[in-house]
Short mmCIF file of C-alpha atoms in Angstrom, two decimals:
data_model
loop_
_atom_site.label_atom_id
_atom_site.label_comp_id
_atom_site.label_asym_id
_atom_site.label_seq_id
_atom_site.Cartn_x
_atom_site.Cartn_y
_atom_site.Cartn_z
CA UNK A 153 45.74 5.48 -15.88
CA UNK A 154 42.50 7.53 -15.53
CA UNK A 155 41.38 8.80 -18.70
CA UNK A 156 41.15 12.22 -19.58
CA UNK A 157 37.72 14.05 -20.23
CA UNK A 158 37.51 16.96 -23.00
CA UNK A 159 34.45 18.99 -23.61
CA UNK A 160 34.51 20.93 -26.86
CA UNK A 161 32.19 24.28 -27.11
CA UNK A 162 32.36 26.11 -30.55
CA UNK A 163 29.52 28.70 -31.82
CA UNK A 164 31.57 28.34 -35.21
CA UNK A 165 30.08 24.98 -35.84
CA UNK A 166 28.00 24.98 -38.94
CA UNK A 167 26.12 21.67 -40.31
CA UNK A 168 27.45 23.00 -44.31
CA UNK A 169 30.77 24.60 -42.48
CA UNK A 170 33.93 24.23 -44.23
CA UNK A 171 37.13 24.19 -41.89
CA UNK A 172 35.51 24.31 -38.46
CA UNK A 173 33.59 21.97 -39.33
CA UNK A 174 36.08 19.34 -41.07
CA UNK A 175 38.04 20.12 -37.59
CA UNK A 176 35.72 18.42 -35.44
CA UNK A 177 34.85 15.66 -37.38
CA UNK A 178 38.41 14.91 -37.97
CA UNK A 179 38.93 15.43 -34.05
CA UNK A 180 35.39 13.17 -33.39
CA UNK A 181 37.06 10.21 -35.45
CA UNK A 182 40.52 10.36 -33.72
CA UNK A 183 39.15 9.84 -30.35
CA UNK A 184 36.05 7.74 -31.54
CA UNK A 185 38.24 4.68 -30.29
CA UNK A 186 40.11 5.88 -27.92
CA UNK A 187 40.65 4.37 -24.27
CA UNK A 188 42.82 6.66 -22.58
CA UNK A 189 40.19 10.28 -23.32
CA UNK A 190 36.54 10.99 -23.52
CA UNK A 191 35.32 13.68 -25.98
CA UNK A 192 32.40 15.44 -25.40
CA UNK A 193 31.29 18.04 -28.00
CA UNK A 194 28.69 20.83 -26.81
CA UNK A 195 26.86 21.10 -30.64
CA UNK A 196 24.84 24.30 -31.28
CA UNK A 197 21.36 22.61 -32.48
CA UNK A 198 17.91 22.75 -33.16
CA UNK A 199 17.02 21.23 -29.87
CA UNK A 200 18.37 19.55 -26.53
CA UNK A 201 19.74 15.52 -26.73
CA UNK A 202 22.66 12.97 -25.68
CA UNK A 203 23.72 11.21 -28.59
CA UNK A 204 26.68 8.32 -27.69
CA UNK A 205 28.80 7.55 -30.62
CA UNK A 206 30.70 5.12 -28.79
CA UNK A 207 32.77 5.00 -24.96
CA UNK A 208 34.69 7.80 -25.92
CA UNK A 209 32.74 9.79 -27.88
CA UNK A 210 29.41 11.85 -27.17
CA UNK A 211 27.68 14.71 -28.79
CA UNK A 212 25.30 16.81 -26.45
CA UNK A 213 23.48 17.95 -28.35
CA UNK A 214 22.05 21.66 -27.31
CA UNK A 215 19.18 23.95 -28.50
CA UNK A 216 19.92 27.10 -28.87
CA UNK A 217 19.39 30.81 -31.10
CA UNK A 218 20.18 30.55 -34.87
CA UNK A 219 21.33 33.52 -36.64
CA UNK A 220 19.03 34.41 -39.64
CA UNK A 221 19.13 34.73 -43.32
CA UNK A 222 21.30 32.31 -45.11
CA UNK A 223 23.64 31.72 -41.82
CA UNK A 224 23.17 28.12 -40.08
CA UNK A 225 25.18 29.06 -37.42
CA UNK A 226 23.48 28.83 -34.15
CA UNK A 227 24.89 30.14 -30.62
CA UNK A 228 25.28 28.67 -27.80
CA UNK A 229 26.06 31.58 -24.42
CA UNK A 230 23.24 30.74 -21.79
CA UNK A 231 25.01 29.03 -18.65
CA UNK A 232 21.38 27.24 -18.48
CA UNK A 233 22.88 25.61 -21.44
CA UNK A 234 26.57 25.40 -20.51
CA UNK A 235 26.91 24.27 -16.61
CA UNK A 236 24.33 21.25 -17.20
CA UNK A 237 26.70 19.70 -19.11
CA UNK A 238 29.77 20.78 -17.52
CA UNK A 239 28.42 19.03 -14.24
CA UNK A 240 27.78 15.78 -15.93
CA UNK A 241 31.04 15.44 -16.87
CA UNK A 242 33.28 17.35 -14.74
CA UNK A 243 36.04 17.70 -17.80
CA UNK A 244 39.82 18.16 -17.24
CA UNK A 245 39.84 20.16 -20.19
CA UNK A 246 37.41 22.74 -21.68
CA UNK A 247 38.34 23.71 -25.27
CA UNK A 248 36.86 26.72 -26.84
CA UNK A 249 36.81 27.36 -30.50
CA UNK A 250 35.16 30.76 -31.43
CA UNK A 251 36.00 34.09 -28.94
CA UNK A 252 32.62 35.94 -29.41
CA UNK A 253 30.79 35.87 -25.51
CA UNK A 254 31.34 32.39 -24.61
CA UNK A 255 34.98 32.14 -23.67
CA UNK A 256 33.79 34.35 -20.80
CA UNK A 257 30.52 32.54 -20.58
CA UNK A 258 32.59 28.93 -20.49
CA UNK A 259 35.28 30.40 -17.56
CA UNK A 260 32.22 31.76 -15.56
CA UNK A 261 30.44 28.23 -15.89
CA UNK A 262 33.77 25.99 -14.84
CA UNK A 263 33.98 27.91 -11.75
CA UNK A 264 30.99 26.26 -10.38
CA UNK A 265 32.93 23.26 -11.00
CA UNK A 266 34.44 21.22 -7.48
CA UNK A 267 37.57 20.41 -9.84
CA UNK A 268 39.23 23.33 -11.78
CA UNK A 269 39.85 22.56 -15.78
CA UNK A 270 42.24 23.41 -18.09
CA UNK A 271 40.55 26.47 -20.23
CA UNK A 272 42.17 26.43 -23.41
CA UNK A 273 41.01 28.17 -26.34
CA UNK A 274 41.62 27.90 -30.58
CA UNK A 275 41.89 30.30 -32.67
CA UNK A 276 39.49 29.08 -35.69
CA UNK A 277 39.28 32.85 -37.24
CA UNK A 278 41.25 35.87 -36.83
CA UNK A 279 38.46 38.08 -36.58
CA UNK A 280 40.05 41.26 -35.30
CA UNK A 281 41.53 41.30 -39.32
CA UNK A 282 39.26 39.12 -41.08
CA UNK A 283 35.72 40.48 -39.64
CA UNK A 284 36.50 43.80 -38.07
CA UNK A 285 39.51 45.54 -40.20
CA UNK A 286 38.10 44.39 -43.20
CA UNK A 287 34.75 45.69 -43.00
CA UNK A 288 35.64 48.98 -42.40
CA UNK A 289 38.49 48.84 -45.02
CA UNK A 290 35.98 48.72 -47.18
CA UNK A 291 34.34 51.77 -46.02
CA UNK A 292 37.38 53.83 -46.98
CA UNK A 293 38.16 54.21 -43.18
CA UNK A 294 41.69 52.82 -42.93
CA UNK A 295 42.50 54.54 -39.52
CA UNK A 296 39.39 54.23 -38.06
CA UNK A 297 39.58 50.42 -38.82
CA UNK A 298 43.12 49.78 -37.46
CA UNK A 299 41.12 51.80 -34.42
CA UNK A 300 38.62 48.70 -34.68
CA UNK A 301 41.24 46.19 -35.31
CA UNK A 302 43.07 47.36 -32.06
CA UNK A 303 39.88 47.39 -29.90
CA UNK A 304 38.74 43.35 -31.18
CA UNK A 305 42.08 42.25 -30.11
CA UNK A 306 41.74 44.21 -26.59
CA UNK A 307 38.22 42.16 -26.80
CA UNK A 308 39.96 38.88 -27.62
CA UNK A 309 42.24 39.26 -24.78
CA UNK A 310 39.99 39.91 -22.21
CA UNK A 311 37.78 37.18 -23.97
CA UNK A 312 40.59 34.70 -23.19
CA UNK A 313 40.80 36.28 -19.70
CA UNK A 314 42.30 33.34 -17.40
CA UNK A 315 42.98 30.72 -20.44
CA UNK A 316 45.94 28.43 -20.05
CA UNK A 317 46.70 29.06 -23.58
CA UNK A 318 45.32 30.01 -27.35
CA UNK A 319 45.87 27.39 -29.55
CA UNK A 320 46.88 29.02 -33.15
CA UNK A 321 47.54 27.02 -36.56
CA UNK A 322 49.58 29.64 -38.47
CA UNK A 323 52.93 31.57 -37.51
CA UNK A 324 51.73 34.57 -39.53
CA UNK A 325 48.77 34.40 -36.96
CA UNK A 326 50.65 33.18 -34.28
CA UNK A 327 53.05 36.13 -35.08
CA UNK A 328 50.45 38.64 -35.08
CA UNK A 329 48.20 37.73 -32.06
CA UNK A 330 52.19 38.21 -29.77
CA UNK A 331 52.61 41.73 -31.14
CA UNK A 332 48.41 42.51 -29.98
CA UNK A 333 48.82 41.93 -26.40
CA UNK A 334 48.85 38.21 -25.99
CA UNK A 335 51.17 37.02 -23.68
CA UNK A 336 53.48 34.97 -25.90
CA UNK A 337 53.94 31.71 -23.48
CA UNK A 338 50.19 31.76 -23.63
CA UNK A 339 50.36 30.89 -27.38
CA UNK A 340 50.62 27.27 -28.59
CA UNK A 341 51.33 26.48 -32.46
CA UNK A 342 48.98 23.59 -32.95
CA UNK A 343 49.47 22.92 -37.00
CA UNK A 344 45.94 21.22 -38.26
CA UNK A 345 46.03 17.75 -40.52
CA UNK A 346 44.98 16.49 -43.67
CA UNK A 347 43.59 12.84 -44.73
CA UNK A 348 46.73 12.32 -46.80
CA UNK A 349 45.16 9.04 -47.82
CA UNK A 350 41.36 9.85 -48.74
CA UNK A 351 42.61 13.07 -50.43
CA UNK A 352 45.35 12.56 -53.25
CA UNK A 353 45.77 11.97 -56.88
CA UNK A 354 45.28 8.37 -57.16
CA UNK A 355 41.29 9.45 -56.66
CA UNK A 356 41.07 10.86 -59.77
CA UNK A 357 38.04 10.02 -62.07
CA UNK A 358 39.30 10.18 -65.82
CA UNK A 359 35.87 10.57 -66.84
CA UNK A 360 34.96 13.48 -64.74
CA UNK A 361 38.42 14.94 -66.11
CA UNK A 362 37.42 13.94 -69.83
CA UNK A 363 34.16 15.69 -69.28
CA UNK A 364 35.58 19.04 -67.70
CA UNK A 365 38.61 19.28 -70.61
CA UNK A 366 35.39 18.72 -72.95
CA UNK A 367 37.72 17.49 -76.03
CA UNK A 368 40.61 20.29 -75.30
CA UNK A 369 43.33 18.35 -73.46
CA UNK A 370 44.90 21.93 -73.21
CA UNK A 371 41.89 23.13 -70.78
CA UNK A 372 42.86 24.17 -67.25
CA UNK A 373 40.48 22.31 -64.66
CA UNK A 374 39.81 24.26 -61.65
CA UNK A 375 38.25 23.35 -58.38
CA UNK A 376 36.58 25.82 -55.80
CA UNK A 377 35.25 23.98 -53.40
CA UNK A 378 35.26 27.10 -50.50
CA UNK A 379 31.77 29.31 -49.08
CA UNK A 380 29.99 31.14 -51.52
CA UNK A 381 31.08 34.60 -50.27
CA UNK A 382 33.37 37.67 -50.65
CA UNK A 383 36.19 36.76 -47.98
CA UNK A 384 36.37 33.68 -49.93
CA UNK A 385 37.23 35.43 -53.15
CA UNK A 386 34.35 34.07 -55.22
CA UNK A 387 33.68 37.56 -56.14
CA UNK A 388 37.22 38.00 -57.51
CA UNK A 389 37.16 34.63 -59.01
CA UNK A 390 33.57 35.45 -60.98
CA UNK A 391 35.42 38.84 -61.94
CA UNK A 392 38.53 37.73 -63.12
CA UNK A 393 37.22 34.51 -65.31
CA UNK A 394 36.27 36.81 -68.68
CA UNK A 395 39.75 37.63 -68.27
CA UNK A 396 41.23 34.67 -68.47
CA UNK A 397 39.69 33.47 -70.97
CA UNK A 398 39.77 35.89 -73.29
CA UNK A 399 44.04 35.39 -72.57
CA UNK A 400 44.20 31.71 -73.34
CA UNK A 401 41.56 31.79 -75.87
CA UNK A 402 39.47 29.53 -73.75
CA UNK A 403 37.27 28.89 -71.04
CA UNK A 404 39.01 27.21 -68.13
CA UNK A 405 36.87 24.31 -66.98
CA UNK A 406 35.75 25.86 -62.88
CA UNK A 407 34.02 23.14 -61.05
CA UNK A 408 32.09 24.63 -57.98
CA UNK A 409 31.30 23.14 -54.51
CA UNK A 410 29.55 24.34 -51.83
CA UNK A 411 26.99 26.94 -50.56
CA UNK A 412 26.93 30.10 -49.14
CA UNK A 413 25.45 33.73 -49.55
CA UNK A 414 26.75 34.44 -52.68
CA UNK A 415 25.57 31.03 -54.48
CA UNK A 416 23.18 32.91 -56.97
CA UNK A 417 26.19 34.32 -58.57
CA UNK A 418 27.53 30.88 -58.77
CA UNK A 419 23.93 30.01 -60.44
CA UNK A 420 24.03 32.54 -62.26
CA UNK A 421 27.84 31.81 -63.80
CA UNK A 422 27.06 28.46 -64.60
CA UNK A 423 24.04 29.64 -66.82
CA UNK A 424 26.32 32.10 -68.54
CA UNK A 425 29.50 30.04 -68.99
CA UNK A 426 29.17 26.56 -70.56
CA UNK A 427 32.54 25.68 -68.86
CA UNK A 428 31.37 26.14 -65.15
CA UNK A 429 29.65 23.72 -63.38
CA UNK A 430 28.01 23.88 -60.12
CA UNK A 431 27.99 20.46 -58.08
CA UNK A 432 25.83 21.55 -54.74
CA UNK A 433 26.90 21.04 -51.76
CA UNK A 434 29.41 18.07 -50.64
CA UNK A 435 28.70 15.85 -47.96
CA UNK A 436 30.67 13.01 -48.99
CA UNK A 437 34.34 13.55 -48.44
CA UNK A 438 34.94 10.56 -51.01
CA UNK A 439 33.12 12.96 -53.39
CA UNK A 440 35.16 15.42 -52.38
CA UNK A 441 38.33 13.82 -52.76
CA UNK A 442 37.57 12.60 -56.20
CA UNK A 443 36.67 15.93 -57.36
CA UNK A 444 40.07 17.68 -56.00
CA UNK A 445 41.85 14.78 -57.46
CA UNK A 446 39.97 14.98 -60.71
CA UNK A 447 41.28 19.00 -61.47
CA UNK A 448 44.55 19.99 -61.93
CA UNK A 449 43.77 24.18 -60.13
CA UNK A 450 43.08 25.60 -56.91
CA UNK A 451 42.35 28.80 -55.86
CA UNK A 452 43.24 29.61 -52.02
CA UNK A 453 42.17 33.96 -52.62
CA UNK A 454 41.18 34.23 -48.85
CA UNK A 455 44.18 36.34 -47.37
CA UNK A 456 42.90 35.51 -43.67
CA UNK A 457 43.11 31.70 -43.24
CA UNK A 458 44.32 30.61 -39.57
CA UNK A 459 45.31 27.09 -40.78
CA UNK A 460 43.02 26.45 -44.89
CA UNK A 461 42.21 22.85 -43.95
CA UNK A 462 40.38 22.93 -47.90
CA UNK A 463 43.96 24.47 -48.81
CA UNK A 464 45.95 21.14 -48.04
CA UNK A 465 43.12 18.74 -49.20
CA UNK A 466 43.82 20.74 -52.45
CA UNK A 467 47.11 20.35 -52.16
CA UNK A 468 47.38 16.29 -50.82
CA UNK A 469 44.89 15.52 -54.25
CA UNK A 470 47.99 17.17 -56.24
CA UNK A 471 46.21 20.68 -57.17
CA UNK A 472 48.72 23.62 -57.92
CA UNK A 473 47.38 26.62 -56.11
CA UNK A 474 46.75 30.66 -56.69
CA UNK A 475 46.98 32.00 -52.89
CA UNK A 476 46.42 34.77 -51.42
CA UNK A 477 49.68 36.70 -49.90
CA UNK A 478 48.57 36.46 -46.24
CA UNK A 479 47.58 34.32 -43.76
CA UNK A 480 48.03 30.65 -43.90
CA UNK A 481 47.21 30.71 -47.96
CA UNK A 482 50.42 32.58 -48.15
CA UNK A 483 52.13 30.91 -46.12
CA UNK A 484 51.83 27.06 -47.44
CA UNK A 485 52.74 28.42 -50.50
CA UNK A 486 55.80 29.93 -50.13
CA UNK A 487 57.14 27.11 -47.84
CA UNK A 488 56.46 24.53 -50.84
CA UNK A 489 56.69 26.30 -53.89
CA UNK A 490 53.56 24.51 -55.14
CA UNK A 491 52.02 27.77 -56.55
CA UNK A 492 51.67 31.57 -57.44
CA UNK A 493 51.29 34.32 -55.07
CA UNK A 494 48.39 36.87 -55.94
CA UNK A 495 50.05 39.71 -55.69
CA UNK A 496 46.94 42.50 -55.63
CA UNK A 497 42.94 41.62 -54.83
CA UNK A 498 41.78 42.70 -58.44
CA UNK A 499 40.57 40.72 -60.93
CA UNK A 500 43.47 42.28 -63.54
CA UNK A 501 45.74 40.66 -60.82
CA UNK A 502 44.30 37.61 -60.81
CA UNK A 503 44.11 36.76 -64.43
CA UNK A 504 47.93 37.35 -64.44
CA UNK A 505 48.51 35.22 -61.62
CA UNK A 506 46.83 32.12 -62.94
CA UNK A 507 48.00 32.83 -66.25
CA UNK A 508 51.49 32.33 -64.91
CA UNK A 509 50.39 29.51 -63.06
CA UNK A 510 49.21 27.62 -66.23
CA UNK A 511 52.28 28.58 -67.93
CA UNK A 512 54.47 27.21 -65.24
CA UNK A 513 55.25 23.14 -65.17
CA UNK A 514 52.32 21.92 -63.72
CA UNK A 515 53.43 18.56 -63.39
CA UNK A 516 57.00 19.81 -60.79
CA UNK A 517 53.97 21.66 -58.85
CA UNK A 518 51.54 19.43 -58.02
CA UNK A 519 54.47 16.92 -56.73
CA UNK A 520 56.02 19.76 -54.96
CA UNK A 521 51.93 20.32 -53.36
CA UNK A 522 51.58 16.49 -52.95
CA UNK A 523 55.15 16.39 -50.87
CA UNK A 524 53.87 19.31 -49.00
CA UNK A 525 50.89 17.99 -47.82
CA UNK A 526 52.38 14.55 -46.73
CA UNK A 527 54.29 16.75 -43.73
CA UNK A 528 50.85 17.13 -41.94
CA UNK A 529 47.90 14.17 -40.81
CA UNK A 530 45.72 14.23 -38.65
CA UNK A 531 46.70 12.10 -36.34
CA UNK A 532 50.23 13.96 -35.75
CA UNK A 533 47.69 16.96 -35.38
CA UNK A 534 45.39 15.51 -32.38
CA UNK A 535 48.20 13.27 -30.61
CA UNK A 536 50.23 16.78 -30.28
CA UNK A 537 47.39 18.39 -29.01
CA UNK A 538 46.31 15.81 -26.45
CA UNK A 539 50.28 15.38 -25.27
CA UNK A 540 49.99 19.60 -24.78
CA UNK A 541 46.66 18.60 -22.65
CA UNK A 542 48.10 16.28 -20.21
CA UNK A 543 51.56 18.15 -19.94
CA UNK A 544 49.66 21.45 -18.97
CA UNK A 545 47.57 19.30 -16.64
CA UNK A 546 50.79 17.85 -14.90
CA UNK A 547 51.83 20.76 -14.17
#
């Protein structure tokens, strides 16, 4: 059987990305060994190389503009950039992961191709809500920025112009992109995985625990590992800490992880509060693991998660979770019971929410998260999304 050739173009690839990123490695690793499919990924870079990870796997590595300040995304929309590689490998699929400019750049490109490809896009970030509503919500300007909201999803749409299909983690998303305009056959549920055996509680590190509860046994141990910035709810978090402690009487022990605008207020915190810690960022997803395992809290406070990879690595380590109402936060929530729903974004609201949490049994929760998280791998994730490849190609 001829093998199947994927090339993977997404401008939402960052080197210190959190679920974009985790996506593609996880995706790199499933078909690093593969005989029957060759993945190719098109990776925004600091300048032009082939780099072969094995017969099935190769990076192409591409040069291209990176956004300033404390961004590392780069973008990749030149077809000096695109066709080049597209013609070296003349794919049977294209995948596209982020809608801004090149799903029209990538459909202009394959038509220079001799053989037509499957186009097939994912929906990483709902950014109609998440960058567009949201930003002018917080103007004051709720009609003008359902106005906005409206127009981003006409975008989208004509982004996507001539797509097979949008691949979409979440039925809340899902849901919502079917009552925008998107044609609803067009719209495949393509659930994301977790390393049920790297992440779960068995990689705790007693000593790391022992340290955090700091000779209180009582202490709650939290874990953020999620970007340093306000859609994350860091801001909330920082807000609503004083708060908490001042209700149990003591400083819950916050471990963070990561980087991201906003890390001087995590800097900041950690000089203020004896019980917050800042790690830097994670490279090692054995660290990783361990420190998930090695806390008891997480906080999911980002309302507009397509999928929250970080949310069911919290989860598969055996965390208990404060979540957000919407998106996929929300949603894994209230299908396991393995948490508390935040039911406003204030920091009032979020001191009573994780009180109750610590109140509740933790122990029933984090097996009801653990149980959760054992539905999804990653494995189940990739061989359901190359079956929807070669069915759509059959046909």
């Amino acid at each position: 059987m001829k093998r199947i050739v994927i090339v993977d173009f997404n401008n939402f690839w960052s080197p210190s990305g959190g679920g974009v990123r985790r996506y593609h490695l996880q995706r790199m690793k499933f078909y690093q060994t593969r005989e029957d499919a060759l993945l190719v990924f098109a990776m925004p870079d600091s300048k032009t190389y082939t780099e072969k990870i094995s017969d099935s796997l190769i990076i192409e590595h591409i040069k291209t503009f990176r956004f300033p300040g404390h961004w590392e995304y780069r973008f990749i929309w030149k077809q000096s950039s695109i066709v080049p590689v597209l013609q070296k490998y003349t794919p049977d699929v294209i995948e596209v992961g982020s809608p801004y400019i090149l799903p029209a750049a990538i459909a202009k490109a394959a038509k220079k191709l001799k053989k037509k490809p499957l186009l097939t896009g994912f929906w990483h970030a709902d950014f109609p809500v998440t960058y567009v509503r949201r930003y002018f919500e917080k103007w004051g300007v709720h009609s003008f920025a359902k106005v906005m909201e409206k127009l981003a999803f006409a975008y989208a749409r004509s982004s996507f112009k001539g797509y097979e299909n949008i691949q979409v983690s979440s039925h809340e998303v899902l849901n919502r992109l079917g009552e925008n305009g998107f044609e609803k056959n067009r719209l495949e549920w393509m659930p994301l995985g977790c390393d049920i055996e790297m992440f779960k509680p068995e990689r705790r590190d007693e000593s790391l625990t022992k340290s955090l509860k700091d000779g209180e046994p009582n202490r709650p141990t939290i874990f953020f590992p999620h970007r340093f910035c306000d859609e994350k709810g860091l801001r909330l978090l920082l807000a609503a800490y004083p708060l908490i402690s001042q209700a149990l009487k003591m400083e819950p022990a916050i471990l963070f992880a990561g980087t991201g605008p906003d890390l001087p207020r995590v800097e900041e915190a950690e000089k203020k509060f004896p019980h917050i810690r800042y790690v830097g960022f994670v490279k090692s997803t054995e660290a990783m693991a361990h420190y998930y395992a090695s806390c008891e809290i997480g906080f999911a406070l980002s309302g507009w998660e397509t999928f929250g990879l970080s949310i069911l690595e919290s989860m598969a380590s055996g965390n208990c979770l404060v979540a957000a109402s919407t998106g996929a936060a929300g949603e894994h929530i209230r299908e396991s019971g393995a948490g508390v729903i935040l039911q406003e974004h204030t920091p009032e609201a979020l001191s009573k929410a994780a009180l109750e949490l610590i109140s509740n049994d933790f122990l029933e929760m984090r097996q009801k998260a653990r149980a959760y998280a054992e539905k999804f791998s990653w494995d189940a994730c990739f061989d359901r999304q190359l079956e929807m490849y070669k069915r759509v190609i059959s046909t």
